[in-house]
XYZ file of C-alpha atoms in Angstrom:
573
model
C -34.715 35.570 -10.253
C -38.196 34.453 -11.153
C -39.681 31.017 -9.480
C -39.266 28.862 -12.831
C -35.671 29.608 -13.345
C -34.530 29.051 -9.808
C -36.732 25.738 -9.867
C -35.061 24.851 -13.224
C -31.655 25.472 -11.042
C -32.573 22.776 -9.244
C -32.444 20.008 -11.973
C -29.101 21.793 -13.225
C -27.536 21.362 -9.642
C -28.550 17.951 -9.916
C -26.969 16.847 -13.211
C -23.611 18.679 -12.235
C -23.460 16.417 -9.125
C -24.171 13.466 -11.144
C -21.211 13.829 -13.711
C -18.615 15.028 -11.078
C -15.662 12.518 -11.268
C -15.905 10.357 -8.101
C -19.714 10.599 -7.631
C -20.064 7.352 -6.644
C -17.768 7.173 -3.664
C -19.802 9.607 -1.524
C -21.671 8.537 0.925
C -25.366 10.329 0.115
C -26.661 9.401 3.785
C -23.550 11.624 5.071
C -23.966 14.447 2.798
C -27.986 14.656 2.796
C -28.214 14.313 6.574
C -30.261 16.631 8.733
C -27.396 18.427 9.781
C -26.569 19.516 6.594
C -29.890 21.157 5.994
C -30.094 24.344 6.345
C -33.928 24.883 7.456
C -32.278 22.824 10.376
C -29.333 24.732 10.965
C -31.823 27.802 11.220
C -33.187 26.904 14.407
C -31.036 24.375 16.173
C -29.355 27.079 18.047
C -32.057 27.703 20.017
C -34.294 24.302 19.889
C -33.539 20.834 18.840
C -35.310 20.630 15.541
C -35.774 17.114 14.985
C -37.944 16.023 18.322
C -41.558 15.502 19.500
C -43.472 18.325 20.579
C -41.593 21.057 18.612
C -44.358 23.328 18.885
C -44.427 23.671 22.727
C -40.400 25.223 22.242
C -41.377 27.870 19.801
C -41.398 30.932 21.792
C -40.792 34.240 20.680
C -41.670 35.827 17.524
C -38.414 35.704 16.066
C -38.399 32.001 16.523
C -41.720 31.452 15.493
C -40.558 33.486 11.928
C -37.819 31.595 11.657
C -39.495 28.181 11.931
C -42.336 28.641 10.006
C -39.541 30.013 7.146
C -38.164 26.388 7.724
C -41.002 24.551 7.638
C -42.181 26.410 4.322
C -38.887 25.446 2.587
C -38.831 21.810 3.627
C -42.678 21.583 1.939
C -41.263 23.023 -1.347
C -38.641 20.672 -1.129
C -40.902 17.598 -0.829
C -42.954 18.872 -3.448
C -39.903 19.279 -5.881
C -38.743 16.003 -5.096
C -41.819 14.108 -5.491
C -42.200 15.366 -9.188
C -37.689 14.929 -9.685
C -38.093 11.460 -8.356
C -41.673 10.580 -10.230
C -39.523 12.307 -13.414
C -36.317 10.244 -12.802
C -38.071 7.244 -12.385
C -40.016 7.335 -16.191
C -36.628 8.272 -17.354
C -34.519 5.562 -15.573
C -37.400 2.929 -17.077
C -36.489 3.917 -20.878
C -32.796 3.723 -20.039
C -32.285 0.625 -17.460
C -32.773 -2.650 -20.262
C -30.283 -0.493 -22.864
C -28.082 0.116 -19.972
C -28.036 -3.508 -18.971
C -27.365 -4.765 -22.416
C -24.790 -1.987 -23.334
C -22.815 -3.056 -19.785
C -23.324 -6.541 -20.393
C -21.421 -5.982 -24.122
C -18.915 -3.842 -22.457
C -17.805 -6.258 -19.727
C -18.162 -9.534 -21.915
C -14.482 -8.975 -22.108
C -13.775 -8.387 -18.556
C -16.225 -11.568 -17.490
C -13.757 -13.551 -19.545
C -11.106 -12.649 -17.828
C -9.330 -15.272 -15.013
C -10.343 -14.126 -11.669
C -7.273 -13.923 -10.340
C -6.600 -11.198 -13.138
C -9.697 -9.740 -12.555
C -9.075 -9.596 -8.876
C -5.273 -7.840 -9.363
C -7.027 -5.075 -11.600
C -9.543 -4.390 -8.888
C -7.071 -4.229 -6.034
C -5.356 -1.576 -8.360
C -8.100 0.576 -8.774
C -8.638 0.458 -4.624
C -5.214 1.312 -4.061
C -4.914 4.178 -6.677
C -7.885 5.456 -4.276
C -6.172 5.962 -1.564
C -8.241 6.949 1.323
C -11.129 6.524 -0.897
C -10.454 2.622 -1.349
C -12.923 1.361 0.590
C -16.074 3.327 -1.229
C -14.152 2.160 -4.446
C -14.312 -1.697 -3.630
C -17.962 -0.939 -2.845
C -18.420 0.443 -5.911
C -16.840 -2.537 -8.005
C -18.765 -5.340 -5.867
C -22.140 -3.083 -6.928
C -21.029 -3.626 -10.684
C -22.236 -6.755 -11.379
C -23.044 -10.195 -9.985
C -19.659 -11.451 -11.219
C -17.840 -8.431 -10.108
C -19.475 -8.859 -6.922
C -18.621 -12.284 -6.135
C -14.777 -11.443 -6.931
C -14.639 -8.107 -4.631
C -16.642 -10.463 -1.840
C -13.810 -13.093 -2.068
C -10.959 -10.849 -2.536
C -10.380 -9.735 1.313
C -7.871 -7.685 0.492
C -9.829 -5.233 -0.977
C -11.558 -3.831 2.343
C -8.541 -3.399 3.974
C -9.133 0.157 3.569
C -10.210 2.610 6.574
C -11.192 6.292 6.680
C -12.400 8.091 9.851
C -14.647 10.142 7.323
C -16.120 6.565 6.568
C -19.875 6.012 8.395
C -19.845 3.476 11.194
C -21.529 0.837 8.993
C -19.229 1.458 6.259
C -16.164 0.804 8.404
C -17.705 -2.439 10.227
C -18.682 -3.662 7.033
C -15.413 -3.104 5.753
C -13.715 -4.931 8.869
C -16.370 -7.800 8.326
C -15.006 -8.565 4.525
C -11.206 -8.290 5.120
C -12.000 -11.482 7.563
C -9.121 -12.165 11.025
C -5.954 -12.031 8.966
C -5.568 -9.420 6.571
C -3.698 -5.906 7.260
C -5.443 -2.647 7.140
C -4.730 1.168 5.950
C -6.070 3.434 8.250
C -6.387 7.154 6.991
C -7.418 9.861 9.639
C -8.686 13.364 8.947
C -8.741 16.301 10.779
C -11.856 18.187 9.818
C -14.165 21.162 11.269
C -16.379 18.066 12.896
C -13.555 16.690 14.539
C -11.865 20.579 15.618
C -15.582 21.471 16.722
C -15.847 18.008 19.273
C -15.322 17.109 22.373
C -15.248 13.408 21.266
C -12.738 14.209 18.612
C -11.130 11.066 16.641
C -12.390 8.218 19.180
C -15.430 6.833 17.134
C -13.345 5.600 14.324
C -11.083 4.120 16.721
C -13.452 2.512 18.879
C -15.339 0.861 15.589
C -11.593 -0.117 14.865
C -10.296 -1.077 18.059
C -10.428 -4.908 17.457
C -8.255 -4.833 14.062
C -6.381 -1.777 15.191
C -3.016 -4.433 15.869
C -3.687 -5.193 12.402
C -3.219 -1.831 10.336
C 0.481 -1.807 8.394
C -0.084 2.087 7.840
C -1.636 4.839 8.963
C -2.085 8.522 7.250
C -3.078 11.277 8.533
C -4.372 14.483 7.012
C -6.125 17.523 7.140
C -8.607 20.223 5.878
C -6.825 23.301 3.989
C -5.500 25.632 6.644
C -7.446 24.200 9.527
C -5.410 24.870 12.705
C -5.348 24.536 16.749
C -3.649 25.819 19.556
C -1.329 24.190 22.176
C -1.722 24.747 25.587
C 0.576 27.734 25.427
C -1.253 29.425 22.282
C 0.692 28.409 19.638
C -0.489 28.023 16.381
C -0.052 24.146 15.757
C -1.602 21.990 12.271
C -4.607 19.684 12.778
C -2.608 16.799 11.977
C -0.662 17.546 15.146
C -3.638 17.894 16.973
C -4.862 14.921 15.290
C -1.927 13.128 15.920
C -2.207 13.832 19.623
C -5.461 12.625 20.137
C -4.989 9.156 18.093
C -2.464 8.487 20.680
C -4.851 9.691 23.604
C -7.187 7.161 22.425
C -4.988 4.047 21.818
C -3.664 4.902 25.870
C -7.246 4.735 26.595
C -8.154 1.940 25.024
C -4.891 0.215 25.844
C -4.036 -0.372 21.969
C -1.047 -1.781 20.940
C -0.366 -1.746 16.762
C 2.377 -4.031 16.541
C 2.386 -4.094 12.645
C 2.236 -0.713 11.826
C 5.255 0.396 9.994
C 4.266 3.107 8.096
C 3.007 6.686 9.420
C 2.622 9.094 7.145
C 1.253 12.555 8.209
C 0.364 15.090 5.946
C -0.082 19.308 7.233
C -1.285 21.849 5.345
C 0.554 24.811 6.544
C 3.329 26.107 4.395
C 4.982 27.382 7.910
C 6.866 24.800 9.614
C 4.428 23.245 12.437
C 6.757 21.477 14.934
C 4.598 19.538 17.459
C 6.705 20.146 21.315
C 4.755 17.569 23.070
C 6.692 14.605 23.127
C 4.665 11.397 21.864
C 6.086 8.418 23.385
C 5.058 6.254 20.293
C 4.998 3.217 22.663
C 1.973 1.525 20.915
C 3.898 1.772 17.735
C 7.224 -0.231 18.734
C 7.934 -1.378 15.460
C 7.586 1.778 13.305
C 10.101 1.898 10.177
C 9.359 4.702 7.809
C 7.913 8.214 8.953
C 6.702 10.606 6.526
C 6.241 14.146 7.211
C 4.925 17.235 5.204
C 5.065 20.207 6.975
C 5.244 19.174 9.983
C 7.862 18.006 12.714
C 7.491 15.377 15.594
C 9.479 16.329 18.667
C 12.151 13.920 19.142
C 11.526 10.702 20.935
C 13.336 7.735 22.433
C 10.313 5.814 20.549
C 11.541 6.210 17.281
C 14.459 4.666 17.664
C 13.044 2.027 15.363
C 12.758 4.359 12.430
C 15.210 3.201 9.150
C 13.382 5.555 6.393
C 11.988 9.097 6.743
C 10.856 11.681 4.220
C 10.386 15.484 4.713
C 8.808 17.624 2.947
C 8.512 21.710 3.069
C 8.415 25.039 2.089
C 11.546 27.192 2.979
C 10.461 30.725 3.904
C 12.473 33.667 6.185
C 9.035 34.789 7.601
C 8.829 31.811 10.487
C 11.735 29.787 12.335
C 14.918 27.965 10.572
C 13.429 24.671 9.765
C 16.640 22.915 9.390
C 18.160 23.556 12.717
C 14.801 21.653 13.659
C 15.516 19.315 11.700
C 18.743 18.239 12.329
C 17.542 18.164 16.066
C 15.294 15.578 15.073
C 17.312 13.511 13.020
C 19.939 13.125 15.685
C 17.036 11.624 17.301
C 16.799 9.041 14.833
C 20.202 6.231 15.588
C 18.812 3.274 13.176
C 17.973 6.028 10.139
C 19.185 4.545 6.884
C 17.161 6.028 4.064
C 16.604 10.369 3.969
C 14.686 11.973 1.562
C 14.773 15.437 1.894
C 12.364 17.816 -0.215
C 12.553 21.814 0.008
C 10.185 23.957 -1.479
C 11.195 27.904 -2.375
C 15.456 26.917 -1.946
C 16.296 30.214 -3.796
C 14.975 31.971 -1.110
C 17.472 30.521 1.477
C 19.332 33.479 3.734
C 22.540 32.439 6.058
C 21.245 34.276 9.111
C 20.693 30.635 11.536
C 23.326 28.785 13.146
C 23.191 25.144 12.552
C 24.319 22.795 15.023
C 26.868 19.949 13.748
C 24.337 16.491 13.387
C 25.696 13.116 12.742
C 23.493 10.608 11.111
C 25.887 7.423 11.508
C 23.563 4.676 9.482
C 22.412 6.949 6.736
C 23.244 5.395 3.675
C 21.185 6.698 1.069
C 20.502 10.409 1.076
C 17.819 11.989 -1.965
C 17.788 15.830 -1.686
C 14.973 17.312 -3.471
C 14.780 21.491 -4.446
C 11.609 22.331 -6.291
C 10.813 25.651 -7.533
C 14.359 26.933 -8.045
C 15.483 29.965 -9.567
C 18.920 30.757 -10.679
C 18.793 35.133 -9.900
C 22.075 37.383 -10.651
C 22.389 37.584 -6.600
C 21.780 33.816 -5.699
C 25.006 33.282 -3.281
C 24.798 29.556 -2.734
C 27.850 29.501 -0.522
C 26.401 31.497 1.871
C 23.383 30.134 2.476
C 21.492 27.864 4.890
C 21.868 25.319 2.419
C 25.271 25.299 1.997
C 25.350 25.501 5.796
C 23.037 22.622 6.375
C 25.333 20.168 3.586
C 28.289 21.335 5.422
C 26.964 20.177 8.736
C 24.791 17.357 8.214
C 27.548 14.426 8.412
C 26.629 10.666 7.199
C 29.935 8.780 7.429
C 27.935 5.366 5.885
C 26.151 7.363 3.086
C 27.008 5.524 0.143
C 24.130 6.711 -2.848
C 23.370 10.059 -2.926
C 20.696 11.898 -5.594
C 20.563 15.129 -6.442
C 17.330 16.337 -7.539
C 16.791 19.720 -8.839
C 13.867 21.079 -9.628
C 13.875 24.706 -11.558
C 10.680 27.183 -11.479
C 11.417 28.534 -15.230
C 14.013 27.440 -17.368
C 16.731 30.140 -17.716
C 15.251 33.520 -16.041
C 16.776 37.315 -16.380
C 20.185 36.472 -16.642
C 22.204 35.287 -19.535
C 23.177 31.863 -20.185
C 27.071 31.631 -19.325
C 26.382 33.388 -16.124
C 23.450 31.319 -14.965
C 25.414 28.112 -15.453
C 27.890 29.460 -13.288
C 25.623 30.145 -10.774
C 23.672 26.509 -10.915
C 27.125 25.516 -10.754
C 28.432 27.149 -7.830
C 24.627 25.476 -6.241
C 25.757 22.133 -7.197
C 29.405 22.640 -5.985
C 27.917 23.246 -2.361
C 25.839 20.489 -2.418
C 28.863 18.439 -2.473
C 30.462 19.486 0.814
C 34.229 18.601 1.546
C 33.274 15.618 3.929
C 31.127 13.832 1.270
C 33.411 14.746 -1.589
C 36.719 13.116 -0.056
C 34.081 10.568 1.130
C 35.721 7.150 -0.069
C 32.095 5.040 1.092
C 30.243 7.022 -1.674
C 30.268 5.623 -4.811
C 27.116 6.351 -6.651
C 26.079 9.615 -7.465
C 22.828 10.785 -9.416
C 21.743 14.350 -10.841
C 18.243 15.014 -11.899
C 17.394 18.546 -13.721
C 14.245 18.824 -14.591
C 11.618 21.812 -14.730
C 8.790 22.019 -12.453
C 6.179 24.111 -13.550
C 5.867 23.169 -16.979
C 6.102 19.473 -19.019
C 8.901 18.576 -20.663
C 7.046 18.085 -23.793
C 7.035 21.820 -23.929
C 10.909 22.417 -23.435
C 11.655 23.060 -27.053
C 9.227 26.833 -26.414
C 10.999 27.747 -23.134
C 14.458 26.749 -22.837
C 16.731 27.915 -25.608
C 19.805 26.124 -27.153
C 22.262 28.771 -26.210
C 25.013 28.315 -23.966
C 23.478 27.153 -20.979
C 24.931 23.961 -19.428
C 24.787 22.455 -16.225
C 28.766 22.329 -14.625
C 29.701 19.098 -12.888
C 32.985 20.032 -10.801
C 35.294 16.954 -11.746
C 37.215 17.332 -8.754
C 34.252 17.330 -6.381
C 32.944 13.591 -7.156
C 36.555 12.095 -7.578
C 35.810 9.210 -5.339
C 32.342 8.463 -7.129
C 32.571 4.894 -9.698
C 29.114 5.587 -10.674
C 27.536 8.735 -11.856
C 23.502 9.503 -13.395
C 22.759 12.248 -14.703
C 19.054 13.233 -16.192
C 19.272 16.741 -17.712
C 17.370 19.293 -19.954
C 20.438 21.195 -20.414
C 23.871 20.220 -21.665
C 26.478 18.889 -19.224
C 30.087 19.860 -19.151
C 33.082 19.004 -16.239
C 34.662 21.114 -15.072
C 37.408 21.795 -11.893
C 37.631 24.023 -9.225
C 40.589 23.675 -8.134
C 42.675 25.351 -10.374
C 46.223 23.973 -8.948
C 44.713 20.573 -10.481
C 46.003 18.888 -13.208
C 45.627 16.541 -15.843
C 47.525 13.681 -13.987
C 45.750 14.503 -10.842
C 42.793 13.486 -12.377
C 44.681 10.210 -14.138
C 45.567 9.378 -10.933
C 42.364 10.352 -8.661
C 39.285 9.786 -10.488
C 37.445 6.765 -9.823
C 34.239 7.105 -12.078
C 33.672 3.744 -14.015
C 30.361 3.696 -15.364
C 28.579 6.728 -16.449
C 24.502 7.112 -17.293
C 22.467 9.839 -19.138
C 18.807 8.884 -18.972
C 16.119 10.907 -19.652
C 17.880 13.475 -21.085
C 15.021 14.320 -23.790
C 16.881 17.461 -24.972
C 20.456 16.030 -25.451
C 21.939 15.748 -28.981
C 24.621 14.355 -30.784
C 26.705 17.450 -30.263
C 26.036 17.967 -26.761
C 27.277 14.533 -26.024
C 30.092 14.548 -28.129
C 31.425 18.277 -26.425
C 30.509 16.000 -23.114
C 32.616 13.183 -24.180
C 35.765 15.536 -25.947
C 35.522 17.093 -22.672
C 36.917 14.179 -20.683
C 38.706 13.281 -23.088
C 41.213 16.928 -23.246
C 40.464 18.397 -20.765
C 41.105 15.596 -18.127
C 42.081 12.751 -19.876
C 39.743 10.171 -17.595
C 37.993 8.884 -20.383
C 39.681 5.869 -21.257
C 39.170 4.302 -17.377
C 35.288 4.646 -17.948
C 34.301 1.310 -18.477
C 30.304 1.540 -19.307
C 28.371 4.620 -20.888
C 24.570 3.957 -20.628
C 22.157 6.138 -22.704
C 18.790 5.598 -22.131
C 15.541 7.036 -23.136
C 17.385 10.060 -24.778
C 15.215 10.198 -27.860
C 17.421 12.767 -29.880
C 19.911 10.979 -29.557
C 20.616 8.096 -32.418
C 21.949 4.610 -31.455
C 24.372 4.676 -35.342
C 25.217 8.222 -33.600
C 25.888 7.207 -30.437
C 27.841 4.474 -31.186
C 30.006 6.634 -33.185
C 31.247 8.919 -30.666
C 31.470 6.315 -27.279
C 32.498 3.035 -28.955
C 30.728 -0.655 -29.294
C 32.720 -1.469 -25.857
C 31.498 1.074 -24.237
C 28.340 1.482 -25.098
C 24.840 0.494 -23.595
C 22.005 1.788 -25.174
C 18.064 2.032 -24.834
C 16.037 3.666 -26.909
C 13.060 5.306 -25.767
C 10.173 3.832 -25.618
């Protein structure tokens, strides 16, 4: 590559950083420090580059090469960016007033816009930042005057704080929220943090006056960056991370009273399970946990815990993450609200033994398969699934959703026999002791696919004779049932020594919902209706049929087949 072209790299590297989304949130001073450089990372494993005297530590040809190499590229640096910056600079001159004017037009608009508008719009666009939120109100208060003046009085927009953040960053952040407001923290685990000794305890010195302040906390992590325990296990970096956030509130006696949130994020699609014990003592009043590939080890502490959400990948090549699981929940007395979300179901094998687990204050339950796929030799019944429904026990559970989540739309098999099989999955979903459960009432299903939008259905999934089956028999207790399907729905029994006045007498659905269900047409609803109407004769106790955002389906046609009494309709919008 000839001089010119690689020069003329230079300027192209430079406009690609420019237009990446997000551009302004970095912090240059980070990314452009010495350390990054790598005419300093050349030498600074044998001399501190950046001190007095260099010269005098130069010993050795080798060193002496590689330094003057260094010192060569740094000039040709310098002389490139005199001549960018002298270039930039005519440019920005001829493009600064039309700039101006041009924002000036565009925000005449937004400058007439109440504050207190203004101000709800802005704290929007922090939140939908995330961790970012902070360099986001920055960037808004650098806008304009105006737009300055509202992010400077608007406290709650610096209420956001990152450990990848810069010292000044974070204490100017903490200066603008003021005494009262409640802070975000989000921690990552990085190579700079896995490669020191000082680890996490800047960020939480610089916040260790507003740390009793922060309502949540996240943490996360570089892809696939891991640690070891003491004993040589593999463990994620949040773990690790984890462990040394509460190292450093114990040393700096911290107590976070308002945290109620914790939310910690691995990487890992293997099931990390942290076996030191956190106490969790300086966060007594912790109410929802969040957990992505990774599980705490069970704790007295978290006794205070009323919502938790885990997610992860099911695979046979590492330990049975449910029996860890349920281990934990039982750990968890005061749990009211599970969500549950399973990655890679269809690959579930019975080959664990699960112990029995009571959760006695759960009383809403969302279980969430993604990627499913309905093979010929998918044996729901005998699979860790089946086994976990069967002994996971929640005698207060009164709403329970369904969520599945399928990786392509029908698969090698034909349609009659891959309804079967998606029904038999949805028959063990709905063990014995939650089916002749009389404190759950409301029931929802949601099919959707995973991999692909729904605007595309009409290429992938056929109209043939595929149907998802809802066993009758199984939800006999429920008054309410949703269902939000791609596919047509039919009941059906499975008890076969059931009949019609069994049903009469037994079933206790009242109100019935199909929203969502984008593919659903007149017919398929009708067959749905005729169905309870023959084949179990329950129709006439429902009460209320809602039928919402179902944009095939008609309100003149709808009406026709449920009735004006029954009916509640809303189109889509």
């Amino acid at each position: 590559m000839s001089p010119e072209i690689a020069a003329s790299g230079v300027l192209l590297a430079l406009e690609k950083a420019a237009r990446t989304p997000n551009f302004h949130l970095l912090d240059l001073n980070d990314v452009f420090g010495a350390n990054n450089w790598s005419a300093v990372r050349n030498l600074e494993a044998d001399v501190y580059p950046l001190c007095e005297g260099l010269d005098d530590d130069i010993i050795g040809a080798n060193l002496t090469s590689r330094f003057m190499a260094s010192a060569f590229q740094i000039d040709a640096i310098v002389s490139m960016l005199s001549v960018l910056s002298q270039s930039a600079n005519e440019i920005q001159k001829y493009f600064k007033q039309p700039q101006e004017r041009i924002s000036t037009k565009l925000s005449k608009g937004i400058d007439e816009l109440p504050e207190e508008i203004a101000t709800k719009i802005f704290q929007f666009a922090v939140w939908e930042e995330g961790c970012n939120g902070g360099k986001q109100a920055l960037w808004l208060s650098h806008t304009s005057r105006k737009f300055r003046s509202i992010a400077l009085m608007s406290r709650s927009l610096w209420t956001t704080l990152y450990s990848c953040d810069s010292k000044h960053q974070l204490e100017a952040f903490i200066s603008r929220a003021g005494p009262r407001e409640e802070f975000h923290a989000f921690a990552h685990y990085d190579t700079r943090i896995h490669s020191s000794s000082f680890g996490i305890s800047g960020f939480t010195n610089v916040c260790q006056s507003i740390a009793p302040r922060w309502r949540t906390m996240t943490l996360t992590q570089d892809e696939k960056l891991e640690s070891s325990d003491p004993w040589g296990n593999h463990v994620d970096g949040v773990t690790v991370l984890l462990g040394m956030l509460s190292s450093s509130f114990t040393e700096l006696g911290l107590q976070l009273p308002m945290l109620e949130e914790l939310d910690i994020r691995g990487y890992s699609e293997y099931l990390h399970a942290n076996s030191e014990g956190d106490n969790f003592k300086w966060a007594p009043n912790l109410r929802t946990l969040r957990c992505s590939n990774v599980l705490l080890a069970p704790t007295a502490s978290l006794i205070s815990v009323s919502t938790f959400d885990f997610t992860q990948m099911i695979s046979g090549r590492f330990r049975n993450p449910l029996s860890l699981l349920l281990r934990f929940l039982s750990g968890l007395p005061n749990l009211t609200t599970f969500n549950l979300e399973l990655y890679g179901a269809s690959e579930f094998n019975s080959i664990w033994a699960l112990p029995a687990t009571e959760c006695p204050s759960v009383s809403s339950f969302h279980l969430k398969l993604r990627g499913l796929e309905i093979k010929g030799n998918l044996q729901p019944q005998k699979s860790d699934l089946a086994l976990f429904m069967d002994t996971l026990h929640m005698p207060s559970l009164d709403t329970l959703t369904i969520s599945l989540g399928f990786a392509e739309p029908g698969g090698k098999i034909l349609g009659g026999a891959w309804s079967w099989k998606l029904g038999e999955l949805s028959a063990i979903l709905m063990p014995k002791h939650l089916s002749e459960s009389s404190r759950l009432t409301s029931l929802s299903y949601v099919l959707w696919l995973d991999r692909k939008p729904l605007f595309d259905y009409e290429d992938v999934v056929p109209r043939d004779s595929r149907a998802f089956y809802v066993a009758l028999d199984k939800i006999l207790n429920i008054k309410k049932l949703t269902i939000s399907s791609w596919i047509r729905v039919q009941f059906v029994k499975q008890a076969p020594n059931l009949r019609k006045p069994d049903f009469r007498e037994r079933c206790r659905l009242r109100e019935l919902k199909f929203i969502g269900c984008e593919n659903m047409v007149g017919a398929d609803l009708g067959w749905t209706v005729s169905n309870l109407v023959g084949e179990f004769d329950v129709w006439k106790y429902i009460e209320r049929v809602t039928i919402e955002d179902c944009k095939r389906l008609a309100y003149e046609e709808v009406l026709w087949i449920i009735g004006e009494e029954k009916l509640c309709y809303l189109a889509s919008t």
